[in-house]
Amino acid sequence: MSPGKSGMYPAVHERPLSGGRRSRAVLVTGAGGEMGHSLISALAARKDTSVVAMDIRELDPHVREHCENAFVGDVCDANLLERLLAMYEVDEVFHLAALLSTRGEFAPETAHQVNVVGTLNLLKLSAEQARSHGRRVKFIFPSSIAAYGIPDLDTKRKAGAVREDQFLEPHTMYGVNKLAGEHLGRYYESHYRKLAKDRTPNPIDFRSIRFPGIISADTLPSGGTSDYGPEMIHAAAQGNPYACFVRRDARIPFMTMPDAVEAILKLAAAPKENLTRCVYNVAGFAPSAGDFERLVMERFPNAKITFEPDLGRQSIVDSWPEDVNDAAARGDWGWSPKHDMQRAFDEYLMPRITARYR
Ligand code: AKB
């Protein structure tokens, strides 16, 4: 890999820009992650969109080929972000880079750096972009059900589908960070540099979704606590035994990756005047780990699934709601998932996963 234009930061295939003018682009951070893979192909299908990607690692070639440019680096590296934004006029940011809930509990301060300081860097530079090109920058921030923290199982069961403003006392650093990211976004949208004489009002158009666990047929998650759902399915499809790290009765909401990408694009495209809030719940289906086991065993009768709860990870799942109320997303921007659990298995997961491991 050759050094970038400044000679300081590695960038993959940086292309010179014609006539020294900055070209318009959509920035996707965490582009090499699970959601990045699917989101970038969907964005690339929009004829009018140039995608500039950023990730801590080099992108897979099939993701890279959809991008106008790809930067290898860290969202905490303010110099790299500044250089990227000096090359492009960014109108829209999909800030996917994050360190997830399980990994974050082993390195909470690093999680804070990546999840909060990284988000702050991007919000600040987006506000500067808005000031320089004179248009609001749309900032799309995937938050998480980890933003919730329910004190005990009894309360969780009684609470049922929680609303956006309930139980906001997260038990993980990742959840604390996601909640902080939501507040930072709201601050940059409405109050940034409130007292400065030269302030640009409302530089950011901040929109966020609290995602449940996400299941992809094409990629496996890593470092999260909702990983048991996708791990169980992928293990069974490969003929591998799987020891589930939560109890059979553990229940949180999930959705498929195509529905998650549809949600993020739909929220990004919604007319601002229709939005009554910055942060929205979205629900897909809400299975127990035992429901996953049953559906997996129906499709892979020889699968070997055991339950060996890890008390720490179990306690994280127990603090997350068993379902979320997504009435605001349905009412404001027409959210409606394509897949319930049965359709997720029959129409999306089974055909693709079995083909993948054949
Ligand atoms: C995690 O498990 O940390 C993530 C999430 C629920 O946001 N998948």
GROMACS .gro file of C-alpha atoms and ligand atoms in nm:
model
  366
    1MET     CA    1   0.000   0.000   0.000
    2SER     CA    2   0.144   0.339  -0.093
    3PRO     CA    3   0.145   0.636   0.143
    4GLY     CA    4  -0.138   0.890   0.109
    5LYS     CA    5  -0.106   1.233  -0.047
    6SER     CA    6   0.033   1.391   0.266
    7GLY     CA    7   0.281   1.109   0.284
    8MET     CA    8   0.171   1.048   0.642
    9TYR     CA    9  -0.140   0.834   0.631
   10PRO     CA   10  -0.203   0.524   0.429
   11ALA     CA   11  -0.493   0.549   0.188
   12VAL     CA   12  -0.598   0.295  -0.066
   13HIS     CA   13  -0.603   0.413  -0.428
   14GLU     CA   14  -0.643   0.781  -0.359
   15ARG     CA   15  -0.743   0.945  -0.684
   16PRO     CA   16  -0.645   1.300  -0.777
   17LEU     CA   17  -0.940   1.536  -0.801
   18SER     CA   18  -0.989   1.727  -1.123
   19GLY     CA   19  -0.899   2.095  -1.128
   20GLY     CA   20  -0.831   2.098  -0.751
   21ARG     CA   21  -1.207   2.109  -0.686
   22ARG     CA   22  -1.353   1.894  -0.413
   23SER     CA   23  -1.602   1.641  -0.539
   24ARG     CA   24  -1.924   1.564  -0.349
   25ALA     CA   25  -1.936   1.236  -0.161
   26VAL     CA   26  -2.109   1.030   0.103
   27LEU     CA   27  -1.874   0.915   0.380
   28VAL     CA   28  -1.913   0.571   0.537
   29THR     CA   29  -1.700   0.495   0.844
   30GLY     CA   30  -1.661   0.137   0.968
   31ALA     CA   31  -1.711   0.045   0.604
   32GLY     CA   32  -1.553  -0.298   0.643
   33GLY     CA   33  -1.792  -0.405   0.918
   34GLU     CA   34  -2.108  -0.614   0.880
   35MET     CA   35  -2.342  -0.325   0.808
   36GLY     CA   36  -2.085  -0.146   0.593
   37HIS     CA   37  -2.075  -0.440   0.351
   38SER     CA   38  -2.448  -0.427   0.284
   39LEU     CA   39  -2.494  -0.052   0.309
   40ILE     CA   40  -2.216   0.026   0.060
   41SER     CA   41  -2.364  -0.200  -0.209
   42ALA     CA   42  -2.703  -0.033  -0.154
   43LEU     CA   43  -2.551   0.318  -0.171
   44ALA     CA   44  -2.352   0.227  -0.482
   45ALA     CA   45  -2.679   0.131  -0.653
   46ARG     CA   46  -2.788   0.498  -0.619
   47LYS     CA   47  -2.659   0.643  -0.945
   48ASP     CA   48  -2.595   0.989  -0.803
   49THR     CA   49  -2.380   0.878  -0.506
   50SER     CA   50  -2.000   0.864  -0.474
   51VAL     CA   51  -1.903   0.666  -0.167
   52VAL     CA   52  -1.585   0.744   0.024
   53ALA     CA   53  -1.512   0.470   0.275
   54MET     CA   54  -1.305   0.458   0.589
   55ASP     CA   55  -1.210   0.161   0.801
   56ILE     CA   56  -0.935   0.057   1.036
   57ARG     CA   57  -0.849  -0.226   0.792
   58GLU     CA   58  -0.830  -0.248   0.415
   59LEU     CA   59  -1.166  -0.325   0.260
   60ASP     CA   60  -1.255  -0.653   0.093
   61PRO     CA   61  -1.215  -0.603  -0.282
   62HIS     CA   62  -1.588  -0.655  -0.345
   63VAL     CA   63  -1.670  -0.368  -0.105
   64ARG     CA   64  -1.381  -0.152  -0.228
   65GLU     CA   65  -1.498  -0.175  -0.590
   66HIS     CA   66  -1.817   0.017  -0.499
   67CYS     CA   67  -1.622   0.308  -0.347
   68GLU     CA   68  -1.480   0.618  -0.511
   69ASN     CA   69  -1.203   0.614  -0.252
   70ALA     CA   70  -1.114   0.419   0.062
   71PHE     CA   71  -0.910   0.541   0.357
   72VAL     CA   72  -0.746   0.306   0.603
   73GLY     CA   73  -0.737   0.462   0.947
   74ASP     CA   74  -0.898   0.535   1.278
   75VAL     CA   75  -1.193   0.766   1.346
   76CYS     CA   76  -0.992   0.898   1.641
   77ASP     CA   77  -0.729   1.025   1.397
   78ALA     CA   78  -0.848   1.384   1.356
   79ASN     CA   79  -0.569   1.458   1.103
   80LEU     CA   80  -0.680   1.179   0.874
   81LEU     CA   81  -1.043   1.296   0.894
   82GLU     CA   82  -0.938   1.652   0.821
   83ARG     CA   83  -0.739   1.539   0.517
   84LEU     CA   84  -1.034   1.334   0.390
   85LEU     CA   85  -1.270   1.626   0.429
   86ALA     CA   86  -1.025   1.857   0.257
   87MET     CA   87  -1.049   1.630  -0.050
   88TYR     CA   88  -1.427   1.585  -0.056
   89GLU     CA   89  -1.739   1.789   0.001
   90VAL     CA   90  -1.924   1.553   0.227
   91ASP     CA   91  -2.301   1.600   0.238
   92GLU     CA   92  -2.391   1.282   0.420
   93VAL     CA   93  -2.207   1.070   0.679
   94PHE     CA   94  -2.301   0.715   0.777
   95HIS     CA   95  -2.095   0.673   1.093
   96LEU     CA   96  -2.090   0.296   1.144
   97ALA     CA   97  -1.750   0.255   1.313
   98ALA     CA   98  -1.790   0.124   1.669
   99LEU     CA   99  -1.644  -0.113   1.923
  100LEU     CA  100  -1.933  -0.337   2.036
  101SER     CA  101  -2.071  -0.434   2.375
  102THR     CA  102  -1.876  -0.750   2.465
  103ARG     CA  103  -1.542  -0.623   2.338
  104GLY     CA  104  -1.605  -0.289   2.509
  105GLU     CA  105  -1.626  -0.452   2.851
  106PHE     CA  106  -1.269  -0.578   2.813
  107ALA     CA  107  -1.139  -0.234   2.715
  108PRO     CA  108  -1.390   0.030   2.829
  109GLU     CA  109  -1.159   0.328   2.782
  110THR     CA  110  -1.072   0.221   2.428
  111ALA     CA  111  -1.445   0.180   2.361
  112HIS     CA  112  -1.497   0.536   2.483
  113GLN     CA  113  -1.222   0.662   2.251
  114VAL     CA  114  -1.359   0.487   1.943
  115ASN     CA  115  -1.729   0.529   2.015
  116VAL     CA  116  -1.742   0.877   2.168
  117VAL     CA  117  -1.422   1.061   2.072
  118GLY     CA  118  -1.448   0.919   1.716
  119THR     CA  119  -1.810   1.037   1.693
  120LEU     CA  120  -1.719   1.378   1.831
  121ASN     CA  121  -1.438   1.415   1.573
  122LEU     CA  122  -1.677   1.336   1.291
  123LEU     CA  123  -1.951   1.566   1.418
  124LYS     CA  124  -1.705   1.855   1.456
  125LEU     CA  125  -1.560   1.807   1.109
  126SER     CA  126  -1.909   1.765   0.961
  127ALA     CA  127  -2.010   2.096   1.120
  128GLU     CA  128  -1.700   2.255   0.965
  129GLN     CA  129  -1.794   2.104   0.628
  130ALA     CA  130  -2.143   2.251   0.656
  131ARG     CA  131  -1.989   2.588   0.732
  132SER     CA  132  -1.750   2.567   0.435
  133HIS     CA  133  -1.992   2.445   0.169
  134GLY     CA  134  -2.301   2.614   0.310
  135ARG     CA  135  -2.526   2.306   0.331
  136ARG     CA  136  -2.633   2.103   0.635
  137VAL     CA  137  -2.452   1.771   0.662
  138LYS     CA  138  -2.679   1.474   0.717
  139PHE     CA  139  -2.526   1.257   0.991
  140ILE     CA  140  -2.668   0.905   1.023
  141PHE     CA  141  -2.575   0.733   1.348
  142PRO     CA  142  -2.662   0.369   1.420
  143SER     CA  143  -2.730   0.349   1.791
  144SER     CA  144  -2.835   0.031   1.970
  145ILE     CA  145  -3.071  -0.137   2.215
  146ALA     CA  146  -2.758  -0.129   2.433
  147ALA     CA  147  -2.859   0.230   2.514
  148TYR     CA  148  -3.122   0.076   2.744
  149GLY     CA  149  -3.043  -0.065   3.087
  150ILE     CA  150  -3.324  -0.246   3.266
  151PRO     CA  151  -3.245  -0.310   3.632
  152ASP     CA  152  -3.368  -0.672   3.664
  153LEU     CA  153  -3.539  -0.955   3.478
  154ASP     CA  154  -3.874  -0.905   3.646
  155THR     CA  155  -3.883  -0.541   3.533
  156LYS     CA  156  -3.770  -0.646   3.183
  157ARG     CA  157  -4.055  -0.897   3.150
  158LYS     CA  158  -4.314  -0.649   3.279
  159ALA     CA  159  -4.179  -0.368   3.055
  160GLY     CA  160  -4.246  -0.553   2.726
  161ALA     CA  161  -4.181  -0.326   2.425
  162VAL     CA  162  -3.997  -0.019   2.555
  163ARG     CA  163  -4.027   0.334   2.418
  164GLU     CA  164  -3.730   0.552   2.325
  165ASP     CA  165  -3.741   0.751   2.649
  166GLN     CA  166  -3.754   0.461   2.899
  167PHE     CA  167  -3.476   0.284   3.095
  168LEU     CA  168  -3.188   0.497   2.963
  169GLU     CA  169  -2.933   0.377   3.219
  170PRO     CA  170  -2.713   0.141   3.016
  171HIS     CA  171  -2.505  -0.126   3.189
  172THR     CA  172  -2.226  -0.147   2.928
  173MET     CA  173  -1.963   0.104   2.817
  174TYR     CA  174  -2.087   0.055   2.459
  175GLY     CA  175  -2.442   0.146   2.568
  176VAL     CA  176  -2.315   0.449   2.760
  177ASN     CA  177  -2.117   0.550   2.449
  178LYS     CA  178  -2.415   0.508   2.214
  179LEU     CA  179  -2.635   0.718   2.440
  180ALA     CA  180  -2.359   0.981   2.452
  181GLY     CA  181  -2.339   0.972   2.069
  182GLU     CA  182  -2.713   1.034   2.047
  183HIS     CA  183  -2.685   1.335   2.280
  184LEU     CA  184  -2.380   1.472   2.096
  185GLY     CA  185  -2.569   1.449   1.768
  186ARG     CA  186  -2.868   1.632   1.911
  187TYR     CA  187  -2.635   1.898   2.054
  188TYR     CA  188  -2.453   1.950   1.722
  189GLU     CA  189  -2.784   1.969   1.538
  190SER     CA  190  -2.953   2.221   1.765
  191HIS     CA  191  -2.712   2.391   2.004
  192TYR     CA  192  -2.354   2.373   1.871
  193ARG     CA  193  -2.145   2.678   1.977
  194LYS     CA  194  -2.457   2.838   2.115
  195LEU     CA  195  -2.275   3.150   2.240
  196ALA     CA  196  -2.027   3.203   1.955
  197LYS     CA  197  -2.090   3.521   1.754
  198ASP     CA  198  -1.982   3.357   1.427
  199ARG     CA  199  -2.183   3.037   1.477
  200THR     CA  200  -2.347   2.853   1.188
  201PRO     CA  201  -2.690   2.752   1.319
  202ASN     CA  202  -2.800   2.387   1.275
  203PRO     CA  203  -2.498   2.264   1.077
  204ILE     CA  204  -2.591   1.898   1.121
  205ASP     CA  205  -2.907   1.709   1.036
  206PHE     CA  206  -2.867   1.426   1.289
  207ARG     CA  207  -3.069   1.105   1.256
  208SER     CA  208  -3.023   0.790   1.461
  209ILE     CA  209  -3.172   0.442   1.488
  210ARG     CA  210  -3.145   0.218   1.793
  211PHE     CA  211  -3.082  -0.114   1.623
  212PRO     CA  212  -3.162  -0.451   1.778
  213GLY     CA  213  -2.935  -0.754   1.717
  214ILE     CA  214  -2.877  -0.787   1.343
  215ILE     CA  215  -2.852  -1.116   1.154
  216SER     CA  216  -2.672  -1.132   0.822
  217ALA     CA  217  -2.656  -1.433   0.592
  218ASP     CA  218  -2.328  -1.310   0.443
  219THR     CA  219  -2.115  -1.204   0.739
  220LEU     CA  220  -2.066  -1.299   1.105
  221PRO     CA  221  -2.061  -1.039   1.383
  222SER     CA  222  -1.775  -1.016   1.630
  223GLY     CA  223  -1.742  -0.849   1.968
  224GLY     CA  224  -2.116  -0.806   2.029
  225THR     CA  225  -2.349  -0.965   2.283
  226SER     CA  226  -2.637  -1.032   2.045
  227ASP     CA  227  -2.392  -1.249   1.844
  228TYR     CA  228  -2.543  -1.577   1.976
  229GLY     CA  229  -2.835  -1.555   1.726
  230PRO     CA  230  -2.629  -1.531   1.406
  231GLU     CA  231  -2.353  -1.755   1.549
  232MET     CA  232  -2.602  -2.038   1.615
  233ILE     CA  233  -2.740  -2.028   1.260
  234HIS     CA  234  -2.400  -2.004   1.086
  235ALA     CA  235  -2.254  -2.283   1.306
  236ALA     CA  236  -2.545  -2.518   1.224
  237ALA     CA  237  -2.515  -2.443   0.851
  238GLN     CA  238  -2.146  -2.536   0.864
  239GLY     CA  239  -2.214  -2.855   1.063
  240ASN     CA  240  -2.030  -2.716   1.368
  241PRO     CA  241  -2.154  -2.763   1.727
  242TYR     CA  242  -2.260  -2.444   1.905
  243ALA     CA  243  -2.258  -2.364   2.278
  244CYS     CA  244  -2.495  -2.071   2.325
  245PHE     CA  245  -2.365  -1.822   2.582
  246VAL     CA  246  -2.710  -1.714   2.708
  247ARG     CA  247  -3.002  -1.905   2.862
  248ARG     CA  248  -3.274  -2.057   2.644
  249ASP     CA  249  -3.526  -1.802   2.775
  250ALA     CA  250  -3.305  -1.496   2.701
  251ARG     CA  251  -3.502  -1.264   2.475
  252ILE     CA  252  -3.409  -0.947   2.285
  253PRO     CA  253  -3.523  -0.804   1.950
  254PHE     CA  254  -3.347  -0.891   1.624
  255MET     CA  255  -3.382  -0.801   1.259
  256THR     CA  256  -3.226  -0.911   0.931
  257MET     CA  257  -2.945  -0.714   0.768
  258PRO     CA  258  -3.156  -0.626   0.460
  259ASP     CA  259  -3.420  -0.478   0.692
  260ALA     CA  260  -3.152  -0.289   0.888
  261VAL     CA  261  -3.009  -0.137   0.568
  262GLU     CA  262  -3.360  -0.053   0.446
  263ALA     CA  263  -3.428   0.122   0.780
  264ILE     CA  264  -3.113   0.331   0.766
  265LEU     CA  265  -3.172   0.437   0.404
  266LYS     CA  266  -3.538   0.512   0.470
  267LEU     CA  267  -3.459   0.730   0.771
  268ALA     CA  268  -3.183   0.906   0.575
  269ALA     CA  269  -3.425   0.981   0.289
  270ALA     CA  270  -3.719   1.095   0.505
  271PRO     CA  271  -3.826   1.460   0.474
  272LYS     CA  272  -3.692   1.643   0.779
  273GLU     CA  273  -4.031   1.798   0.852
  274ASN     CA  274  -4.178   1.450   0.908
  275LEU     CA  275  -3.930   1.366   1.184
  276THR     CA  276  -4.055   1.423   1.537
  277ARG     CA  277  -3.737   1.298   1.705
  278CYS     CA  278  -3.363   1.244   1.646
  279VAL     CA  279  -3.350   0.884   1.768
  280TYR     CA  280  -3.585   0.603   1.667
  281ASN     CA  281  -3.644   0.245   1.777
  282VAL     CA  282  -3.694  -0.011   1.503
  283ALA     CA  283  -3.823  -0.361   1.572
  284GLY     CA  284  -3.811  -0.677   1.363
  285PHE     CA  285  -3.895  -0.983   1.570
  286ALA     CA  286  -3.828  -1.073   1.935
  287PRO     CA  287  -3.728  -1.438   1.973
  288SER     CA  288  -3.586  -1.615   2.275
  289ALA     CA  289  -3.259  -1.804   2.227
  290GLY     CA  290  -3.477  -2.117   2.250
  291ASP     CA  291  -3.684  -1.992   1.952
  292PHE     CA  292  -3.360  -1.968   1.752
  293GLU     CA  293  -3.270  -2.322   1.858
  294ARG     CA  294  -3.614  -2.456   1.751
  295LEU     CA  295  -3.603  -2.295   1.405
  296VAL     CA  296  -3.240  -2.396   1.351
  297MET     CA  297  -3.316  -2.760   1.453
  298GLU     CA  298  -3.613  -2.770   1.212
  299ARG     CA  299  -3.382  -2.673   0.926
  300PHE     CA  300  -3.068  -2.858   1.039
  301PRO     CA  301  -3.193  -3.163   1.233
  302ASN     CA  302  -2.836  -3.283   1.302
  303ALA     CA  303  -2.727  -2.951   1.455
  304LYS     CA  304  -2.562  -2.978   1.799
  305ILE     CA  305  -2.673  -2.683   2.013
  306THR     CA  306  -2.609  -2.661   2.386
  307PHE     CA  307  -2.674  -2.379   2.633
  308GLU     CA  308  -2.377  -2.280   2.849
  309PRO     CA  309  -2.462  -1.932   2.978
  310ASP     CA  310  -2.177  -1.695   3.046
  311LEU     CA  311  -2.301  -1.500   3.348
  312GLY     CA  312  -2.147  -1.170   3.238
  313ARG     CA  313  -2.279  -1.173   2.883
  314GLN     CA  314  -2.612  -1.308   3.008
  315SER     CA  315  -2.641  -1.011   3.246
  316ILE     CA  316  -2.589  -0.772   2.952
  317VAL     CA  317  -2.868  -0.938   2.751
  318ASP     CA  318  -3.092  -0.935   3.060
  319SER     CA  319  -3.046  -0.556   3.081
  320TRP     CA  320  -3.166  -0.505   2.722
  321PRO     CA  321  -3.538  -0.489   2.647
  322GLU     CA  322  -3.715  -0.797   2.522
  323ASP     CA  323  -3.878  -0.582   2.254
  324VAL     CA  324  -3.895  -0.217   2.148
  325ASN     CA  325  -4.185   0.007   2.057
  326ASP     CA  326  -4.120   0.144   1.708
  327ALA     CA  327  -4.446   0.337   1.663
  328ALA     CA  328  -4.260   0.665   1.601
  329ALA     CA  329  -4.052   0.515   1.316
  330ARG     CA  330  -4.364   0.362   1.161
  331GLY     CA  331  -4.558   0.689   1.188
  332ASP     CA  332  -4.285   0.938   1.091
  333TRP     CA  333  -4.099   0.766   0.808
  334GLY     CA  334  -4.301   0.459   0.720
  335TRP     CA  335  -4.083   0.194   0.884
  336SER     CA  336  -4.212  -0.158   0.829
  337PRO     CA  337  -3.979  -0.461   0.833
  338LYS     CA  338  -4.004  -0.711   0.550
  339HIS     CA  339  -3.901  -1.011   0.762
  340ASP     CA  340  -4.072  -1.162   1.062
  341MET     CA  341  -3.876  -1.454   1.207
  342GLN     CA  342  -4.031  -1.718   0.983
  343ARG     CA  343  -3.974  -1.514   0.666
  344ALA     CA  344  -3.624  -1.425   0.784
  345PHE     CA  345  -3.537  -1.795   0.792
  346ASP     CA  346  -3.733  -1.908   0.484
  347GLU     CA  347  -3.678  -1.622   0.243
  348TYR     CA  348  -3.343  -1.476   0.345
  349LEU     CA  349  -3.122  -1.680   0.578
  350MET     CA  350  -3.172  -2.037   0.458
  351PRO     CA  351  -3.128  -1.982   0.084
  352ARG     CA  352  -2.819  -1.769   0.125
  353ILE     CA  353  -2.649  -1.944   0.416
  354THR     CA  354  -2.691  -2.292   0.273
  355ALA     CA  355  -2.553  -2.172  -0.062
  356ARG     CA  356  -2.263  -2.006   0.117
  357TYR     CA  357  -2.146  -2.316   0.306
  358ARG     CA  358  -2.238  -2.579   0.044
  359AKB     C1  359  -2.390  -0.578   2.037
  359AKB     O1  360  -2.430  -0.691   2.069
  359AKB     O2  361  -2.308  -0.512   2.101
  359AKB     C2  362  -2.451  -0.516   1.913
  359AKB     C3  363  -2.571  -0.433   1.946
  359AKB     C4  364  -2.692  -0.496   2.002
  359AKB     O3  365  -2.568  -0.315   1.926
  359AKB     N1  366  -2.486  -0.616   1.818
   0.00000   0.00000   0.00000
